Amino acid sequence: MSGPVLESVLTCTHCGHVKRESMPTDACQYFYECESCQCVLRPKPGDCCVFCSFGSVNCPPVQAQKSCRG
Ligand SMILES: [Zn+2]
């Protein structure tokens, strides 16, 4: 049984900048500031965190089939 993926590649919706980020296993990241254009990304409606909306993989709690929001 493999553990959750802890790295996600986030893509900025404003400038298209791509950055690999590590994800916390016990919390969701709701805001993400693009290092290229300094815009702040927020999750799409229905998504719990920026990784679920813009990342290449979902956040660890979702990978474990639990809701981030409890
Ligand atoms: Zn950007």
mmCIF file of N, CA and C in Angstrom, residues 2-64:
data_model
loop_
_atom_site.group_PDB
_atom_site.id
_atom_site.type_symbol
_atom_site.label_atom_id
_atom_site.label_comp_id
_atom_site.label_asym_id
_atom_site.label_seq_id
_atom_site.Cartn_x
_atom_site.Cartn_y
_atom_site.Cartn_z
ATOM 1 N N SER A 2 0.766 2.039 -1.012
ATOM 2 C CA SER A 2 1.599 3.223 -1.121
ATOM 3 C C SER A 2 0.913 4.418 -0.464
ATOM 4 N N GLY A 3 1.721 5.330 0.011
ATOM 5 C CA GLY A 3 1.194 6.511 0.654
ATOM 6 C C GLY A 3 0.757 7.534 -0.361
ATOM 7 N N PRO A 4 0.223 8.617 0.139
ATOM 8 C CA PRO A 4 -0.230 9.672 -0.758
ATOM 9 C C PRO A 4 0.937 10.364 -1.461
ATOM 10 N N VAL A 5 0.655 10.887 -2.630
ATOM 11 C CA VAL A 5 1.628 11.702 -3.332
ATOM 12 C C VAL A 5 1.719 13.060 -2.634
ATOM 13 N N LEU A 6 2.914 13.466 -2.303
ATOM 14 C CA LEU A 6 3.068 14.698 -1.527
ATOM 15 C C LEU A 6 3.617 15.861 -2.347
ATOM 16 N N GLU A 7 3.748 15.637 -3.636
ATOM 17 C CA GLU A 7 4.164 16.740 -4.491
ATOM 18 C C GLU A 7 3.152 16.934 -5.606
ATOM 19 N N SER A 8 2.851 18.185 -5.893
ATOM 20 C CA SER A 8 1.902 18.510 -6.940
ATOM 21 C C SER A 8 2.481 19.628 -7.789
ATOM 22 N N VAL A 9 2.181 19.589 -9.067
ATOM 23 C CA VAL A 9 2.644 20.648 -9.958
ATOM 24 C C VAL A 9 1.503 21.621 -10.181
ATOM 25 N N LEU A 10 1.648 22.808 -9.634
ATOM 26 C CA LEU A 10 0.606 23.824 -9.742
ATOM 27 C C LEU A 10 0.821 24.677 -10.985
ATOM 28 N N THR A 11 -0.264 24.953 -11.682
ATOM 29 C CA THR A 11 -0.210 25.811 -12.858
ATOM 30 C C THR A 11 -1.018 27.070 -12.592
ATOM 31 N N CYS A 12 -0.371 28.219 -12.714
ATOM 32 C CA CYS A 12 -1.053 29.499 -12.510
ATOM 33 C C CYS A 12 -2.051 29.733 -13.638
ATOM 34 N N THR A 13 -3.272 30.097 -13.244
ATOM 35 C CA THR A 13 -4.308 30.318 -14.253
ATOM 36 C C THR A 13 -4.155 31.675 -14.933
ATOM 37 N N HIS A 14 -3.342 32.527 -14.354
ATOM 38 C CA HIS A 14 -3.193 33.876 -14.903
ATOM 39 C C HIS A 14 -2.058 33.955 -15.913
ATOM 40 N N CYS A 15 -0.915 33.396 -15.557
ATOM 41 C CA CYS A 15 0.246 33.548 -16.430
ATOM 42 C C CYS A 15 0.764 32.207 -16.958
ATOM 43 N N GLY A 16 0.230 31.113 -16.441
ATOM 44 C CA GLY A 16 0.648 29.812 -16.928
ATOM 45 C C GLY A 16 1.929 29.292 -16.308
ATOM 46 N N HIS A 17 2.428 29.995 -15.303
ATOM 47 C CA HIS A 17 3.653 29.564 -14.630
ATOM 48 C C HIS A 17 3.423 28.216 -13.938
ATOM 49 N N VAL A 18 4.378 27.330 -14.081
ATOM 50 C CA VAL A 18 4.269 25.992 -13.510
ATOM 51 C C VAL A 18 5.304 25.839 -12.404
ATOM 52 N N LYS A 19 4.864 25.345 -11.256
ATOM 53 C CA LYS A 19 5.763 25.196 -10.118
ATOM 54 C C LYS A 19 5.431 23.920 -9.368
ATOM 55 N N ARG A 20 6.490 23.171 -9.060
ATOM 56 C CA ARG A 20 6.286 21.976 -8.250
ATOM 57 C C ARG A 20 6.286 22.367 -6.785
ATOM 58 N N GLU A 21 5.247 21.955 -6.065
ATOM 59 C CA GLU A 21 5.123 22.304 -4.657
ATOM 60 C C GLU A 21 4.881 21.047 -3.838
ATOM 61 N N SER A 22 5.414 21.065 -2.626
ATOM 62 C CA SER A 22 5.105 19.970 -1.719
ATOM 63 C C SER A 22 3.832 20.303 -0.949
ATOM 64 N N MET A 23 3.052 19.270 -0.635
ATOM 65 C CA MET A 23 1.765 19.476 0.021
ATOM 66 C C MET A 23 1.825 19.008 1.466
ATOM 67 N N PRO A 24 1.223 19.777 2.372
ATOM 68 C CA PRO A 24 1.109 19.304 3.753
ATOM 69 C C PRO A 24 0.122 18.136 3.821
ATOM 70 N N THR A 25 0.404 17.187 4.704
ATOM 71 C CA THR A 25 -0.456 16.009 4.779
ATOM 72 C C THR A 25 -1.664 16.230 5.680
ATOM 73 N N ASP A 26 -1.595 17.229 6.530
ATOM 74 C CA ASP A 26 -2.615 17.388 7.563
ATOM 75 C C ASP A 26 -3.416 18.678 7.431
ATOM 76 N N ALA A 27 -3.206 19.417 6.336
ATOM 77 C CA ALA A 27 -3.929 20.670 6.183
ATOM 78 C C ALA A 27 -4.096 20.949 4.702
ATOM 79 N N CYS A 28 -5.083 21.783 4.411
ATOM 80 C CA CYS A 28 -5.289 22.178 3.035
ATOM 81 C C CYS A 28 -4.802 23.600 2.821
ATOM 82 N N GLN A 29 -4.239 23.809 1.660
ATOM 83 C CA GLN A 29 -3.761 25.154 1.342
ATOM 84 C C GLN A 29 -4.807 25.856 0.498
ATOM 85 N N TYR A 30 -5.391 26.898 1.057
ATOM 86 C CA TYR A 30 -6.498 27.568 0.387
ATOM 87 C C TYR A 30 -6.031 28.689 -0.530
ATOM 88 N N PHE A 31 -4.896 29.278 -0.186
ATOM 89 C CA PHE A 31 -4.358 30.353 -1.009
ATOM 90 C C PHE A 31 -2.995 29.952 -1.543
ATOM 91 N N TYR A 32 -2.731 30.355 -2.761
ATOM 92 C CA TYR A 32 -1.419 30.103 -3.337
ATOM 93 C C TYR A 32 -1.005 31.314 -4.165
ATOM 94 N N GLU A 33 0.138 31.883 -3.802
ATOM 95 C CA GLU A 33 0.615 33.049 -4.537
ATOM 96 C C GLU A 33 1.606 32.612 -5.594
ATOM 97 N N CYS A 34 1.299 32.980 -6.838
ATOM 98 C CA CYS A 34 2.185 32.644 -7.937
ATOM 99 C C CYS A 34 3.480 33.436 -7.794
ATOM 100 N N GLU A 35 4.601 32.737 -7.890
ATOM 101 C CA GLU A 35 5.876 33.433 -7.733
ATOM 102 C C GLU A 35 6.224 34.251 -8.972
ATOM 103 N N SER A 36 5.530 33.997 -10.061
ATOM 104 C CA SER A 36 5.828 34.696 -11.303
ATOM 105 C C SER A 36 5.054 36.012 -11.422
ATOM 106 N N CYS A 37 3.733 35.950 -11.217
ATOM 107 C CA CYS A 37 2.920 37.153 -11.414
ATOM 108 C C CYS A 37 2.318 37.669 -10.111
ATOM 109 N N GLN A 38 2.576 36.978 -9.009
ATOM 110 C CA GLN A 38 2.116 37.395 -7.671
ATOM 111 C C GLN A 38 0.596 37.411 -7.527
ATOM 112 N N CYS A 39 -0.102 36.813 -8.458
ATOM 113 C CA CYS A 39 -1.531 36.668 -8.262
ATOM 114 C C CYS A 39 -1.773 35.583 -7.210
ATOM 115 N N VAL A 40 -2.907 35.690 -6.521
ATOM 116 C CA VAL A 40 -3.245 34.701 -5.509
ATOM 117 C C VAL A 40 -4.349 33.802 -6.043
ATOM 118 N N LEU A 41 -4.036 32.527 -6.156
ATOM 119 C CA LEU A 41 -5.029 31.563 -6.622
ATOM 120 C C LEU A 41 -5.853 31.073 -5.453
ATOM 121 N N ARG A 42 -7.150 30.911 -5.703
ATOM 122 C CA ARG A 42 -8.037 30.311 -4.711
ATOM 123 C C ARG A 42 -8.762 29.150 -5.361
ATOM 124 N N PRO A 43 -9.191 28.174 -4.576
ATOM 125 C CA PRO A 43 -9.813 26.985 -5.163
ATOM 126 C C PRO A 43 -11.083 27.314 -5.933
ATOM 127 N N LYS A 44 -11.360 26.511 -6.944
ATOM 128 C CA LYS A 44 -12.627 26.618 -7.650
ATOM 129 C C LYS A 44 -13.752 26.174 -6.723
ATOM 130 N N PRO A 45 -14.977 26.652 -6.993
ATOM 131 C CA PRO A 45 -16.114 26.199 -6.175
ATOM 132 C C PRO A 45 -16.206 24.669 -6.150
ATOM 133 N N GLY A 46 -16.340 24.118 -4.959
ATOM 134 C CA GLY A 46 -16.430 22.675 -4.820
ATOM 135 C C GLY A 46 -15.114 22.000 -4.546
ATOM 136 N N ASP A 47 -14.020 22.708 -4.761
ATOM 137 C CA ASP A 47 -12.715 22.146 -4.455
ATOM 138 C C ASP A 47 -12.258 22.641 -3.094
ATOM 139 N N CYS A 48 -11.480 21.803 -2.407
ATOM 140 C CA CYS A 48 -11.107 22.122 -1.028
ATOM 141 C C CYS A 48 -9.849 22.947 -0.942
ATOM 142 N N CYS A 49 -9.000 22.866 -1.958
ATOM 143 C CA CYS A 49 -7.734 23.576 -1.856
ATOM 144 C C CYS A 49 -7.168 23.806 -3.250
ATOM 145 N N VAL A 50 -6.121 24.623 -3.304
ATOM 146 C CA VAL A 50 -5.545 24.986 -4.595
ATOM 147 C C VAL A 50 -4.958 23.778 -5.319
ATOM 148 N N PHE A 51 -4.535 22.779 -4.572
ATOM 149 C CA PHE A 51 -3.953 21.605 -5.222
ATOM 150 C C PHE A 51 -5.010 20.816 -5.981
ATOM 151 N N CYS A 52 -6.219 20.766 -5.405
ATOM 152 C CA CYS A 52 -7.297 20.044 -6.077
ATOM 153 C C CYS A 52 -7.760 20.798 -7.330
ATOM 154 N N SER A 53 -7.670 22.129 -7.305
ATOM 155 C CA SER A 53 -8.135 22.926 -8.431
ATOM 156 C C SER A 53 -7.083 23.071 -9.518
ATOM 157 N N PHE A 54 -5.849 23.291 -9.111
ATOM 158 C CA PHE A 54 -4.833 23.672 -10.085
ATOM 159 C C PHE A 54 -3.637 22.740 -10.126
ATOM 160 N N GLY A 55 -3.579 21.785 -9.227
ATOM 161 C CA GLY A 55 -2.424 20.910 -9.159
ATOM 162 C C GLY A 55 -2.564 19.687 -10.041
ATOM 163 N N SER A 56 -1.437 19.007 -10.223
ATOM 164 C CA SER A 56 -1.432 17.800 -11.048
ATOM 165 C C SER A 56 -2.021 16.607 -10.295
ATOM 166 N N VAL A 57 -1.991 16.665 -8.996
ATOM 167 C CA VAL A 57 -2.614 15.621 -8.178
ATOM 168 C C VAL A 57 -3.422 16.284 -7.068
ATOM 169 N N ASN A 58 -4.424 15.579 -6.576
ATOM 170 C CA ASN A 58 -5.228 16.111 -5.491
ATOM 171 C C ASN A 58 -4.443 16.091 -4.179
ATOM 172 N N CYS A 59 -4.934 16.859 -3.213
ATOM 173 C CA CYS A 59 -4.250 16.952 -1.932
ATOM 174 C C CYS A 59 -4.324 15.603 -1.195
ATOM 175 N N PRO A 60 -3.397 15.390 -0.259
ATOM 176 C CA PRO A 60 -3.351 14.098 0.439
ATOM 177 C C PRO A 60 -4.651 13.665 1.102
ATOM 178 N N PRO A 61 -5.385 14.557 1.797
ATOM 179 C CA PRO A 61 -6.657 14.098 2.385
ATOM 180 C C PRO A 61 -7.653 13.585 1.355
ATOM 181 N N VAL A 62 -7.697 14.214 0.189
ATOM 182 C CA VAL A 62 -8.598 13.759 -0.856
ATOM 183 C C VAL A 62 -8.091 12.439 -1.451
ATOM 184 N N GLN A 63 -6.779 12.317 -1.570
ATOM 185 C CA GLN A 63 -6.217 11.051 -2.032
ATOM 186 C C GLN A 63 -6.619 9.914 -1.103
ATOM 187 N N ALA A 64 -6.714 10.231 0.180
ATOM 188 C CA ALA A 64 -7.116 9.232 1.167
ATOM 189 C C ALA A 64 -8.635 9.099 1.253
#
